PDB file of C-alpha atoms in Angstrom:
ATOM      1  CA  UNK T  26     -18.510  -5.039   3.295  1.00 79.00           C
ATOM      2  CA  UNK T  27     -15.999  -7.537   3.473  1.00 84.00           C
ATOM      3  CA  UNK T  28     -12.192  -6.390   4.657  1.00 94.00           C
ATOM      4  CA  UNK T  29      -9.152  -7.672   6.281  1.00 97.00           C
ATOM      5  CA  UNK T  30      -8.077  -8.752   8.984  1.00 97.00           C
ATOM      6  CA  UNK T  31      -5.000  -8.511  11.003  1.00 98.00           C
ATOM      7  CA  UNK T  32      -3.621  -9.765  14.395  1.00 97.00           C
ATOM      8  CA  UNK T  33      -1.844  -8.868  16.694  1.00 97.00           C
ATOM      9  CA  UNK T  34      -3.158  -5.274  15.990  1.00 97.00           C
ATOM     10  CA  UNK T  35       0.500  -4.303  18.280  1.00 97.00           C
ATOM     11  CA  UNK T  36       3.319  -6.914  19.007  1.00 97.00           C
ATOM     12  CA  UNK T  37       6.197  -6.114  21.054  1.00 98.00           C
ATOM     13  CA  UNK T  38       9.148  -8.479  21.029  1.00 98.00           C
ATOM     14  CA  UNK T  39      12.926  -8.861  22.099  1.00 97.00           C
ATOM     15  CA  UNK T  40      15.720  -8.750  19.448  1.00 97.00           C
ATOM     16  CA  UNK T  41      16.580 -12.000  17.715  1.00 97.00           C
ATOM     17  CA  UNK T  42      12.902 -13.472  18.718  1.00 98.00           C
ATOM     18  CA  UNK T  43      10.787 -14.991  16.196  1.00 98.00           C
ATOM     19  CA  UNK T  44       7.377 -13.332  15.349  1.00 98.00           C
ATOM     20  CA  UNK T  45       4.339 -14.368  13.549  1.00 97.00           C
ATOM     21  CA  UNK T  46       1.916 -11.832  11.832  1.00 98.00           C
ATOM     22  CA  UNK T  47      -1.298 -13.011  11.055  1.00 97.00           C
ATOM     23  CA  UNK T  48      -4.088 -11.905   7.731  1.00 97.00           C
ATOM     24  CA  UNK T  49      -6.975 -13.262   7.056  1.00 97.00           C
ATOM     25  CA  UNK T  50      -7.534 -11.884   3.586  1.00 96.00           C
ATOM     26  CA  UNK T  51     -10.925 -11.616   1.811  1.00 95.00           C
ATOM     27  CA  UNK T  52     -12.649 -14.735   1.339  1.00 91.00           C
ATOM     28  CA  UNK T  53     -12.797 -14.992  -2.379  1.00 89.00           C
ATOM     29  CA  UNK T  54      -9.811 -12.443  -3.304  1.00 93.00           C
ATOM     30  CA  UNK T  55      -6.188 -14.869  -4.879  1.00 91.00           C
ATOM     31  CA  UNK T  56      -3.645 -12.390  -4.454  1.00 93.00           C
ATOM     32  CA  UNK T  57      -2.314 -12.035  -1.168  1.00 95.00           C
ATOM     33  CA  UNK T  58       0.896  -9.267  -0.123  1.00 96.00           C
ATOM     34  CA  UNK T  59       2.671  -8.331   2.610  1.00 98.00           C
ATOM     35  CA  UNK T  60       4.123  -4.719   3.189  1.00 98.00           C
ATOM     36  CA  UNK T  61       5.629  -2.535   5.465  1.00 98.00           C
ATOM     37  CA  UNK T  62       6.015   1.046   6.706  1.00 98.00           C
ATOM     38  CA  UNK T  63       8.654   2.266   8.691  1.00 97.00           C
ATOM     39  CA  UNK T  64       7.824   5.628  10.471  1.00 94.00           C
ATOM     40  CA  UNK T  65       7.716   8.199   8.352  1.00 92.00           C
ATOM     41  CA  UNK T  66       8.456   6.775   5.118  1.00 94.00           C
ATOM     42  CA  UNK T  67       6.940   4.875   2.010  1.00 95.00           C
ATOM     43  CA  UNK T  68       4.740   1.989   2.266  1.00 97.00           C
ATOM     44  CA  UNK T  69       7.365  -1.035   1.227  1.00 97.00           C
ATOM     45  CA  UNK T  70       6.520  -3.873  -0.976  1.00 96.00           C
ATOM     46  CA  UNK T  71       7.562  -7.049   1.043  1.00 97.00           C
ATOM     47  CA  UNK T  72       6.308  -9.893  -1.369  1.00 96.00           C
ATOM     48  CA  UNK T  73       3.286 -11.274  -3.363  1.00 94.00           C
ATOM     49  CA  UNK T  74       1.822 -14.724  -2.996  1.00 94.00           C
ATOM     50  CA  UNK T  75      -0.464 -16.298  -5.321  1.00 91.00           C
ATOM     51  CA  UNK T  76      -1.612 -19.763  -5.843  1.00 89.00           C
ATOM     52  CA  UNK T  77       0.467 -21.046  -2.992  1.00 89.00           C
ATOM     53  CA  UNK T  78       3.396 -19.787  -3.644  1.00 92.00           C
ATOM     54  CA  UNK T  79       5.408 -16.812  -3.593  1.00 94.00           C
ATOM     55  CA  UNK T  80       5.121 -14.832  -6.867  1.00 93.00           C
ATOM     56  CA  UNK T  81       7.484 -11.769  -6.312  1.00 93.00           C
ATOM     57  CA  UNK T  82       9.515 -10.464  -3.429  1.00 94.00           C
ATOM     58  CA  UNK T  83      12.097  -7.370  -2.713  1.00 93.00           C
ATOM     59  CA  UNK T  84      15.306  -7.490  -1.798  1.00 93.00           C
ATOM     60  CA  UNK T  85      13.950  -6.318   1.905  1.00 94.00           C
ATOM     61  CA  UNK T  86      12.510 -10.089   2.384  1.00 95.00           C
ATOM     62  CA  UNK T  87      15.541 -11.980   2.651  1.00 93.00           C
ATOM     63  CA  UNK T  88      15.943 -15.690   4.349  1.00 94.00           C
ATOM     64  CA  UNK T  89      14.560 -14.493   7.810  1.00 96.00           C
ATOM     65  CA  UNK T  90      11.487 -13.833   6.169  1.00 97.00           C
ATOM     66  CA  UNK T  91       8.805 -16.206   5.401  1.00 97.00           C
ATOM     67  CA  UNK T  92       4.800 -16.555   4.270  1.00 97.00           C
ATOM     68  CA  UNK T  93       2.574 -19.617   4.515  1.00 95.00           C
ATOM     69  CA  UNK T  94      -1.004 -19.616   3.822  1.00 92.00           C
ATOM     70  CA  UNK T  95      -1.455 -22.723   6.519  1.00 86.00           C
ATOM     71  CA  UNK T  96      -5.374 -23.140   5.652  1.00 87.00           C
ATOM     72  CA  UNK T  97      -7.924 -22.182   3.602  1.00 78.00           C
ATOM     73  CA  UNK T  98      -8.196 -18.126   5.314  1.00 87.00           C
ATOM     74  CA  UNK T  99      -4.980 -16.938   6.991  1.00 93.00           C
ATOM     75  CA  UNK T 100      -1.967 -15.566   5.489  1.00 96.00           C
ATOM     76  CA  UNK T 101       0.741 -15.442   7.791  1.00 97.00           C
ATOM     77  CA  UNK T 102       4.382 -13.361   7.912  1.00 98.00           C
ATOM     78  CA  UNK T 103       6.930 -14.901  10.069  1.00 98.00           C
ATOM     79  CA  UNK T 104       9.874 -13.212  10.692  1.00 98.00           C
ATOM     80  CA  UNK T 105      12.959 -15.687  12.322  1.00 96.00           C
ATOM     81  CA  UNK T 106      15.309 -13.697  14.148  1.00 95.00           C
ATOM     82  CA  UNK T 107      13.977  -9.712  14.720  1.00 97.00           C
ATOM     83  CA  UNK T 108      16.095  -7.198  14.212  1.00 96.00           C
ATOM     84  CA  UNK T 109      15.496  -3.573  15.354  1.00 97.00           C
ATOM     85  CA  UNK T 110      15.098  -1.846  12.235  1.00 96.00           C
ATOM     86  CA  UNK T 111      12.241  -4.277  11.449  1.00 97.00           C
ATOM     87  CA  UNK T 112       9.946  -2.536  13.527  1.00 98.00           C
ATOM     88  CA  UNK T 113       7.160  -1.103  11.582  1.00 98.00           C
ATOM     89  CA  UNK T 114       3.622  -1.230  10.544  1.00 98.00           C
ATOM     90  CA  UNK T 115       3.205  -4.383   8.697  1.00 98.00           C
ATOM     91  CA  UNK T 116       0.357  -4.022   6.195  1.00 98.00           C
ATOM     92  CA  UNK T 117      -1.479  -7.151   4.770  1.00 98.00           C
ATOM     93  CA  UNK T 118      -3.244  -6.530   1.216  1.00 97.00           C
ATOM     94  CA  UNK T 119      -5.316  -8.943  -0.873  1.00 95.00           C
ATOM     95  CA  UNK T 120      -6.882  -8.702  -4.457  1.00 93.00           C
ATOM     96  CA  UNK T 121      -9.190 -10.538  -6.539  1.00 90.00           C
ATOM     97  CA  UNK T 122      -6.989 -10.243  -9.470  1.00 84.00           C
ATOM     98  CA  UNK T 123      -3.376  -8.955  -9.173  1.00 71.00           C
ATOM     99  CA  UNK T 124      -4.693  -5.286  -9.239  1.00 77.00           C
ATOM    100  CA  UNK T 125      -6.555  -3.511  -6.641  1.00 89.00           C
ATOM    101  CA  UNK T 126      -5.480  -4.461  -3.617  1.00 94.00           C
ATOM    102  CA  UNK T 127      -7.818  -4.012  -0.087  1.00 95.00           C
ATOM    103  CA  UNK T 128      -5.113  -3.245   3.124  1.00 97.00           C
ATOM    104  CA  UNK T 129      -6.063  -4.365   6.063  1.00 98.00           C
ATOM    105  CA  UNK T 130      -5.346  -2.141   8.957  1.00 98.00           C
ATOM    106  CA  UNK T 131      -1.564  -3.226  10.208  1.00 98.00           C
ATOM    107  CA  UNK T 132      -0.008  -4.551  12.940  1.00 98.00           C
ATOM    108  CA  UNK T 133       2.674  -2.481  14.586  1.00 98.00           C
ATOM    109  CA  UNK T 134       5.707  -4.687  15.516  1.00 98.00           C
ATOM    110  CA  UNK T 135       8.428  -2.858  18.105  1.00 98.00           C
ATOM    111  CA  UNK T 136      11.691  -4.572  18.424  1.00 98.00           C
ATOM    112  CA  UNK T 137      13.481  -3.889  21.660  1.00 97.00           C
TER     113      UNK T 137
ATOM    114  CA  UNK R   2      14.800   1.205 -10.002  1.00 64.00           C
ATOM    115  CA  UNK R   3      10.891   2.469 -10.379  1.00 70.00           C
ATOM    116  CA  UNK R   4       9.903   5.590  -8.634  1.00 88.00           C
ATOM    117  CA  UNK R   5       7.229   7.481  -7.671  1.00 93.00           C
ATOM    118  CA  UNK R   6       7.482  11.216  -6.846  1.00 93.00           C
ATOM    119  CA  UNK R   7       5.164  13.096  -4.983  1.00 94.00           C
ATOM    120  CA  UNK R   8       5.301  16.409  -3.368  1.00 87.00           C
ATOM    121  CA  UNK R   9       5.336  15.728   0.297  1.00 83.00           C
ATOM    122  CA  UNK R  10       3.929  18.983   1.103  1.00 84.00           C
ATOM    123  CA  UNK R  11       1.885  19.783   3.289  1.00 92.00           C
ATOM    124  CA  UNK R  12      -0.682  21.101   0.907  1.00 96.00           C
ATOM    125  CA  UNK R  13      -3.206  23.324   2.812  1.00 97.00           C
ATOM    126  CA  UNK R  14      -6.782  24.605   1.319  1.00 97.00           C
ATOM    127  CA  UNK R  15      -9.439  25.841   2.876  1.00 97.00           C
ATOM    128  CA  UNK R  16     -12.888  24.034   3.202  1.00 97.00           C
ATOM    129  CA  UNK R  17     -14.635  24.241   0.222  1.00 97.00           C
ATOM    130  CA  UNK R  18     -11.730  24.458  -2.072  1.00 97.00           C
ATOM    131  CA  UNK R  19     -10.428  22.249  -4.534  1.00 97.00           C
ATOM    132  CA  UNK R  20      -6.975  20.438  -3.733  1.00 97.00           C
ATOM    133  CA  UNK R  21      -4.707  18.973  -6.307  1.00 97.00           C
ATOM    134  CA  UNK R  22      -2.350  16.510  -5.720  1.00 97.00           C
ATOM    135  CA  UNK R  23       0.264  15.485  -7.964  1.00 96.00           C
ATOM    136  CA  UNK R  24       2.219  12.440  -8.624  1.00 95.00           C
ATOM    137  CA  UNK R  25       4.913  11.438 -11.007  1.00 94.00           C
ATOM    138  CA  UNK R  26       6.575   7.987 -12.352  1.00 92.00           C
ATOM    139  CA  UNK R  27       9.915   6.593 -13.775  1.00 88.00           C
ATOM    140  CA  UNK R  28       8.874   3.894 -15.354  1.00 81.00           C
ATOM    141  CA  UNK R  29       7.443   4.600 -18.293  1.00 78.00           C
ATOM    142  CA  UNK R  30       5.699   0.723 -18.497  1.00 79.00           C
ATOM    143  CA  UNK R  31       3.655   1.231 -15.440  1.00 79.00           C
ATOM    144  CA  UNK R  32      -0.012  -0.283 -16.377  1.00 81.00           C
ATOM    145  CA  UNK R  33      -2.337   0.630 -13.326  1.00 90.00           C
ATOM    146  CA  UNK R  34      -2.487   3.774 -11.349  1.00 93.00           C
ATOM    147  CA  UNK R  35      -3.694   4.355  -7.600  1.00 95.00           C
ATOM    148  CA  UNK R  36      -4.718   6.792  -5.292  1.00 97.00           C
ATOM    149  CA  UNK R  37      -4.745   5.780  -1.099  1.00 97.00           C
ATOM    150  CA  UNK R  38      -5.391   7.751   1.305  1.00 98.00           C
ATOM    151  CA  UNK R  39      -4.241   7.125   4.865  1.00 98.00           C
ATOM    152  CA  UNK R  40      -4.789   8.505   8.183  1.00 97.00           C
ATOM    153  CA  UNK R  41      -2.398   8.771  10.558  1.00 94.00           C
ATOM    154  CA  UNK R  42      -1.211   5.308  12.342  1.00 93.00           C
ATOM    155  CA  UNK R  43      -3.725   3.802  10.097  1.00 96.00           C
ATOM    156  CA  UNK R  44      -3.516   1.518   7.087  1.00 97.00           C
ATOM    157  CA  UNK R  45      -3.830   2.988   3.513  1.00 97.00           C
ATOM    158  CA  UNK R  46      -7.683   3.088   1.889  1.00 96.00           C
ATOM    159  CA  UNK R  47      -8.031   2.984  -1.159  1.00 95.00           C
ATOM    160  CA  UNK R  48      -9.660   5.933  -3.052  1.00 95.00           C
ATOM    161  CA  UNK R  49      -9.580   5.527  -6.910  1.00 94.00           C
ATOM    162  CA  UNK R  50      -7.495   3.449  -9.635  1.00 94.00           C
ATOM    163  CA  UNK R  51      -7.033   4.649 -13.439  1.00 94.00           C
ATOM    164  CA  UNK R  52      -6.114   2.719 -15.918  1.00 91.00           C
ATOM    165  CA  UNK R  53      -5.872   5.074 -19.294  1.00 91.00           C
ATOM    166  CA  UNK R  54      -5.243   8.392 -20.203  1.00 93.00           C
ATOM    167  CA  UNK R  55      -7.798  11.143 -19.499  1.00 95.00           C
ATOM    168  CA  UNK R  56      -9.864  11.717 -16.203  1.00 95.00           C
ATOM    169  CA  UNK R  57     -12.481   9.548 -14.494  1.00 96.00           C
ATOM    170  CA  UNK R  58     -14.437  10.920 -11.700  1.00 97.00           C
ATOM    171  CA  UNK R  59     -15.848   9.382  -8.665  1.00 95.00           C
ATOM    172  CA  UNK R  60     -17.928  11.818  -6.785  1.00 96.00           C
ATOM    173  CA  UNK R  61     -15.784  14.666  -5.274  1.00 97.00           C
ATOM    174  CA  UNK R  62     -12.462  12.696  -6.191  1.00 98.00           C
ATOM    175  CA  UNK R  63     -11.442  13.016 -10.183  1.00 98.00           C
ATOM    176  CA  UNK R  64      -8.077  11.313 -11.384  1.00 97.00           C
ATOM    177  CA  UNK R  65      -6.210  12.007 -14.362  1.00 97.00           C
ATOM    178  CA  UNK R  66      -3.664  10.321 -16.212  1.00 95.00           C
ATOM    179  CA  UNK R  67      -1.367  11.333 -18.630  1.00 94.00           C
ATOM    180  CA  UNK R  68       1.133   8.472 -19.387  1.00 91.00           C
ATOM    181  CA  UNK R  69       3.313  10.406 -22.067  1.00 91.00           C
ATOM    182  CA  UNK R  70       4.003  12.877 -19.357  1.00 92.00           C
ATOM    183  CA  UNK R  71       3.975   9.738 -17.058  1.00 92.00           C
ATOM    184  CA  UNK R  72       1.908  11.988 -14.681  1.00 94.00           C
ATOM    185  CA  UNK R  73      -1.004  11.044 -12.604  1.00 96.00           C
ATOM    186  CA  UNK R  74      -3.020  13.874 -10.546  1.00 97.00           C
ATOM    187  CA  UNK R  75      -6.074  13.689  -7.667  1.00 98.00           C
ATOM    188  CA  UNK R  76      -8.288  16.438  -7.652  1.00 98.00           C
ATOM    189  CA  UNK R  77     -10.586  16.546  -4.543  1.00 98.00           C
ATOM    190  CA  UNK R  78     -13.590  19.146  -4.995  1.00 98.00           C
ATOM    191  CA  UNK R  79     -15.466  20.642  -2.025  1.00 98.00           C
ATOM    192  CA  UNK R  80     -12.758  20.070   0.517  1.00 98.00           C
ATOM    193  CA  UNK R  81     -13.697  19.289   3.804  1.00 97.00           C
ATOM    194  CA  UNK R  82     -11.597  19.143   7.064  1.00 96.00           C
ATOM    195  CA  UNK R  83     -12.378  15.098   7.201  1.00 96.00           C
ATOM    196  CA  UNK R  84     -10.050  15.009   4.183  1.00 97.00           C
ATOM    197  CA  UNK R  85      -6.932  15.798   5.835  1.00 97.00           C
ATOM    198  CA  UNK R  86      -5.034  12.769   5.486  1.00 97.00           C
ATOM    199  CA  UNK R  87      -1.782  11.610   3.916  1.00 97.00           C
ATOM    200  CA  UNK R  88      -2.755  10.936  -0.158  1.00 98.00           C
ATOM    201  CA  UNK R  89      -0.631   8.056  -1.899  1.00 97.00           C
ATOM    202  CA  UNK R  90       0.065   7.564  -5.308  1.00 96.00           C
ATOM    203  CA  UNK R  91       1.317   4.220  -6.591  1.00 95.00           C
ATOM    204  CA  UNK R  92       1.891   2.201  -9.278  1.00 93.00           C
ATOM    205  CA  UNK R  93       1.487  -1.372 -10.258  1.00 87.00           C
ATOM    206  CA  UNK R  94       3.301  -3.441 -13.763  1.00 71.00           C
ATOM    207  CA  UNK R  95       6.024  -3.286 -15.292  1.00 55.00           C
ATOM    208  CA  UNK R  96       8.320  -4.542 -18.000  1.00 47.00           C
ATOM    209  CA  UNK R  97       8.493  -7.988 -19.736  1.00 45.00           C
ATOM    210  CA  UNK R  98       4.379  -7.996 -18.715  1.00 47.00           C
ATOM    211  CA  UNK R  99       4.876 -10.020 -15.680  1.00 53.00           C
ATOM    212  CA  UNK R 100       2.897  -8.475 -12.649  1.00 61.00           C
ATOM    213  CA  UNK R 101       1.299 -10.185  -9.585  1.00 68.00           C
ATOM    214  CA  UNK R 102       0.287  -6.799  -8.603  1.00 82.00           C
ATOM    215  CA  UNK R 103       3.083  -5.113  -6.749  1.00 90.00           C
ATOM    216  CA  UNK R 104       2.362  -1.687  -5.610  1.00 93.00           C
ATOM    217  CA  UNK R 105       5.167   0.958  -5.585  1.00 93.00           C
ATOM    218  CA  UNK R 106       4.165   3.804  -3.416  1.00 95.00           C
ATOM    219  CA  UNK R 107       4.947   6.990  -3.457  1.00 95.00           C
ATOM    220  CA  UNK R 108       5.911   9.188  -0.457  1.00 95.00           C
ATOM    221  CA  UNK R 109       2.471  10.672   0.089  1.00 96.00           C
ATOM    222  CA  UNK R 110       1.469  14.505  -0.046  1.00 96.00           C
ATOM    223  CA  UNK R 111       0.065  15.431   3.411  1.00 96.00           C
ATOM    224  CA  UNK R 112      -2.899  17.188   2.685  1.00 97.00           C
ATOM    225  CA  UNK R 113      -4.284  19.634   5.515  1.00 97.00           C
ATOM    226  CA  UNK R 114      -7.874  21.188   5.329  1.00 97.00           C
ATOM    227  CA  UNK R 115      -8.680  23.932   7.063  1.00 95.00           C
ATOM    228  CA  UNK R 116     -12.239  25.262   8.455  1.00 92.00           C
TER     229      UNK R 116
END
């Protein structure tokens, strides 16, 4: 059964480095998010992305945030200049149609 | 601002039982309904979506949704330990009919089955 994919599955970084998260969504899904989950709270909507562009994003993804789809499979999260309180599990979800969405299983960023 | 509410718990049955998880929603446009269930330190997997009022089963999982009570509820039959996992209700649309699909989560009901 097809699923996602995420890497690093753990990334460790110094404050005020840049980081790149990395999703390689389902091959024919069009709808492609990005969340995160600080411990012990909700699951956060970060932003949606559909047909090359970004469709919707919270007030969370602000200008040191940014998502390219750079070829035809990965989905990418870059994040300029960490901060400690963005260290969380970063999920990556995709969809065939703006519904259900598949997560794929996270990559844990620390920020030291 | 859109909200889920859930009951954090923990919920504890005994194997065998039937658990019932509950979740409720503020906005009253809310199109599609979810149920994830995740693990702990793992991503959430999705269990069942419902889309109109009423139930709709799926083996041991049945959802129901009531959207003038703007209530949506999991019922998992024959409990077993293997379900003890965090449950998540969320929502996707909203108003003016524009949705790429967000998903607002709830804070998830810990569920704990015991042998």
């Amino acid at each position: 059964e097809p699923e996602v994919t995420q890497t690093p599955s753990h990334q460790v970084t110094q404050m005020g480095q840049e980081v790149i998260l990395r999703c390689v969504p389902i091959s024919n899904h069009l709808y492609f998010y990005w969340y995160r989950q600080i411990l012990g709270q909700k699951v956060e909507f970060l932003v949606s992305f559909y047909n090359n562009e970004i469709s919707e994003k919270s007030e969370i993804f602000d200008d040191q945030f940014s998502v390219e789809r750079p070829d035809g499979s990965n989905f990418t999260l870059k994040i300029r200049s960490t901060k400690l309180e963005d260290s969380a599990m970063y999920f990556c979800a995709s969809s065939p149609a703006s519904d259900t969405q598949y997560f794929g299983p996270g990559t844990r960023l620390t920020v030291l | 601002q859109k909200e889920v509410e859930q009951n954090s718990g923990p919920l504890s049955v005994p194997e065998g039982a039937i658990a019932s998880l509950n979740c409720t929603y503020s906005d009253r446009v809310s199109q599609s309904f979810f149920w994830y269930r995740q693990y702990s330190g793992k991503s959430p997997e999705l269990i069942m979506s419902i889309y109109s009022n009423g139930d709709k089963e799926d083996g041991r999982f049945t959802a129901q949704l009531n959207k003038a009570s703007q209530y949506v509820s999991l019922l998992i039959r024959d409990s077993q330990p293997s379900d003890s996992a965090t449950y998540l209700c969320a929502t996707t649309g909203g108003a003016g009919g524009t949705s790429y699909g967000k998903l607002t989560f709830g804070q998830g009901t810990i569920l704990t089955v015991h042998p």
